[in-house]
Coordinates of C-alpha atoms in Angstrom, one line a residue:
X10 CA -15.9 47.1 7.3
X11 CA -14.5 44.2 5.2
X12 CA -16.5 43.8 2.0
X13 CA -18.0 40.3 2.0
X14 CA -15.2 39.1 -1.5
X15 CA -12.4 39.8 0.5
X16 CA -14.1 38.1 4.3
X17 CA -14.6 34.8 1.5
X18 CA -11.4 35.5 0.1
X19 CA -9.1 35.5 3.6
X20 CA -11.7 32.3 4.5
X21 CA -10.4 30.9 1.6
X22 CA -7.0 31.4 2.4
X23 CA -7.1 30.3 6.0
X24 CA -8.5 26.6 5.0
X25 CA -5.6 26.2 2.6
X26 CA -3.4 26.9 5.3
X27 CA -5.3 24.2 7.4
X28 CA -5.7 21.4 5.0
X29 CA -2.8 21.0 2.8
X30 CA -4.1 20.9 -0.8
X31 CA -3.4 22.9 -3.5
X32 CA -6.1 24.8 -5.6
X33 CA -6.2 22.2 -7.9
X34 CA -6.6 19.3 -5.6
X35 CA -3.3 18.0 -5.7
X36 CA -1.2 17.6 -2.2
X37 CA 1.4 20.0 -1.5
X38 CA 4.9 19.1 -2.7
X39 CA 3.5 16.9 -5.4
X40 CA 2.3 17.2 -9.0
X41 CA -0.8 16.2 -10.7
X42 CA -1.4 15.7 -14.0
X43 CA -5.3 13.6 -14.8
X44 CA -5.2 11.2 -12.6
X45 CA -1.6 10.8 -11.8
X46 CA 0.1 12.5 -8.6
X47 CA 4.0 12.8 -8.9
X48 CA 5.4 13.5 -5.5
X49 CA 8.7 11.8 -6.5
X50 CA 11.9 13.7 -4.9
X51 CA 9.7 16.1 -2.8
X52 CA 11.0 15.5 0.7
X53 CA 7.8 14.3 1.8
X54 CA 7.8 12.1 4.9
X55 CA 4.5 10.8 4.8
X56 CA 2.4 9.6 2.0
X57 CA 0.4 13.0 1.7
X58 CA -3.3 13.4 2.4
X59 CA -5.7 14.5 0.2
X60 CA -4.1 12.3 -3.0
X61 CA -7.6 12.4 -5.1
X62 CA -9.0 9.1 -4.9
X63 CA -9.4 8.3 -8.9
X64 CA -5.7 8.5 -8.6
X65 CA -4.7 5.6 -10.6
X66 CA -0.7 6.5 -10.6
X67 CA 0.9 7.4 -7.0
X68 CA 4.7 8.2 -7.5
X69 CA 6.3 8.5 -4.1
X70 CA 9.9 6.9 -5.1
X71 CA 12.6 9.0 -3.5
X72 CA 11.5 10.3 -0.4
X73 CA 11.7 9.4 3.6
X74 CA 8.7 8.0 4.4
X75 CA 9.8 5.8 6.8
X76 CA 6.6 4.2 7.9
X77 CA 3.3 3.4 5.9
X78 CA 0.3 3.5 7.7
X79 CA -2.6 1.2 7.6
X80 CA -4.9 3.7 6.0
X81 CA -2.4 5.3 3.7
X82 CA -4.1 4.1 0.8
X83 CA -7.3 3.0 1.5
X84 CA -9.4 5.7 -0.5
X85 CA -7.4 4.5 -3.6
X86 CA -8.7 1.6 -4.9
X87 CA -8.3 2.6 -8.9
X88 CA -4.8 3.0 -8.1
X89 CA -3.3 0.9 -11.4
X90 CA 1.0 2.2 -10.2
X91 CA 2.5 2.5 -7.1
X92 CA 5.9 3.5 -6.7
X93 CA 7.7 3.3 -3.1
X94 CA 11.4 2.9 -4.4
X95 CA 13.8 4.3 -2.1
X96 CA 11.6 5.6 0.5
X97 CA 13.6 4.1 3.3
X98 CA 10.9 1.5 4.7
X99 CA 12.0 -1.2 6.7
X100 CA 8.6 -2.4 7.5
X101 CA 5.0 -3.1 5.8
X102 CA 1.6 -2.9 7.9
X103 CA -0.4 -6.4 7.0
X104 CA -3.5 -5.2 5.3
X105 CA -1.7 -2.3 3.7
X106 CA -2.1 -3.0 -0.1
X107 CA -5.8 -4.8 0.7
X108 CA -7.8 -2.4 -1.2
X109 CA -5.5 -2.0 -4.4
X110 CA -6.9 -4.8 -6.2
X111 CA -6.8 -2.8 -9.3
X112 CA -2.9 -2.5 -9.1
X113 CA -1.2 -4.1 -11.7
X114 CA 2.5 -2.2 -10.9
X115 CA 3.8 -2.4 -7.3
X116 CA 7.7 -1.1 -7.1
X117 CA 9.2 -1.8 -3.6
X118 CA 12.8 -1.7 -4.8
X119 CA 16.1 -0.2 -2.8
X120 CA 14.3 -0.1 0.6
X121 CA 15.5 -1.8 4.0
X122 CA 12.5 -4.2 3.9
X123 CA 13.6 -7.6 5.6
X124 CA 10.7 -9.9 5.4
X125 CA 7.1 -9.3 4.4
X126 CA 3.7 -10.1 6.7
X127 CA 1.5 -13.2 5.9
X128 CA -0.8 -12.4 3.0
X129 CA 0.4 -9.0 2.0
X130 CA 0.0 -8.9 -1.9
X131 CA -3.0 -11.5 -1.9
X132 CA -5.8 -9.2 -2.9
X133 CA -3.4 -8.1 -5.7
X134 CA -4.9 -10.5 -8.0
X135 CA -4.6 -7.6 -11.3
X136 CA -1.1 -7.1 -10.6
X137 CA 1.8 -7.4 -13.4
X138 CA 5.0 -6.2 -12.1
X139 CA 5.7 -6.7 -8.3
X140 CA 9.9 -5.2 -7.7
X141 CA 11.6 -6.4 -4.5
X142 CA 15.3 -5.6 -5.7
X143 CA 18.1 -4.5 -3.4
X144 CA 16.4 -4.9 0.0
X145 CA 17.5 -7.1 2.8
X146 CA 15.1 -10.0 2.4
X147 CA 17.0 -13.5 2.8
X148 CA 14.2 -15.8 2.0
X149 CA 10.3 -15.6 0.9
X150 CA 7.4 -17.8 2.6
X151 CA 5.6 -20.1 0.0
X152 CA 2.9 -18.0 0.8
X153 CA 4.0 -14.9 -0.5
X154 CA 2.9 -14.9 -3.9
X155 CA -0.3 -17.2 -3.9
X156 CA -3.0 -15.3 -5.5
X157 CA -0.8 -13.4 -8.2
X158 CA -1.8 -15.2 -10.8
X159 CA -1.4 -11.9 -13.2
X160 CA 2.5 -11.7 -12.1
X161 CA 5.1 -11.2 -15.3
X162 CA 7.6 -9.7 -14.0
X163 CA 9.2 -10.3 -10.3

């Protein structure tokens, strides 16, 4: 018979397998260090689950993500940084950033991006620094920035 420390133990073992977090509580392929997760460079595809959600820095620059979902970061809502440089989108989900009003950093640079949905960084009212460089936009609605009163840098 199995003692009941090593039945816990292979119990423990089985549920990492089945929910991707480390021991510490930091997604796999990414780094954590407080409350910032680095998953720059890690060959993730997806924004990973389980980012803790007093996360207040998200590095995901370098990757191919492809696609954001809708609820991607809707557990974050201390999230101060995001960075999504060079992730390969093409595309934003309206509502996506709706919960971030806390963010004050928002890098969307060297993407594919070629227009932006109605009303996508309006609840951003804390943020600061908002990069769009080298991505395939031709021209901005006059809409796009109402309610960034914060904004320094563009």
């Amino acid at each position: 018979m199995m003692s009941l420390l090593v039945k816990e133990l292979l119990l423990l073992g089985l549920l990492h397998l089945l929910h991707p977090l480390e021991c510490n509580g930091c997604p796999t392929k990414c780094t954590c260090e407080g409350t910032s997760v680095n998953c720059a460079r890690s060959g993730v595809i997806s924004v990973p689950g389980g980012i803790p959600s007093n996360t207040t820095n998200l590095n995901l620059n370098f990757n191919y993500i492809f696609v954001l979902l809708g609820e991607d970061f809707e557990n974050l809502e201390d999230l101060e940084i995001l960075g999504l440089q060079r992730i390969q989108l093409k595309t934003l989900p309206s509502g996506i950033f709706d919960r971030l009003s806390s963010l004050t950093s928002l890098d969307l640079s060297n993407n594919l991006l070629t227009g932006f949905p109605r009303g996508i960084f309006r609840n951003l009212s804390s943020l600061t620094t908002l990069d769009l460089r080298v991505n395939y936009v031709t021209t901005f609605a006059g809409h796009l920035f109402s309610g960034l009163g914060q904004l320094e840098t563009l």
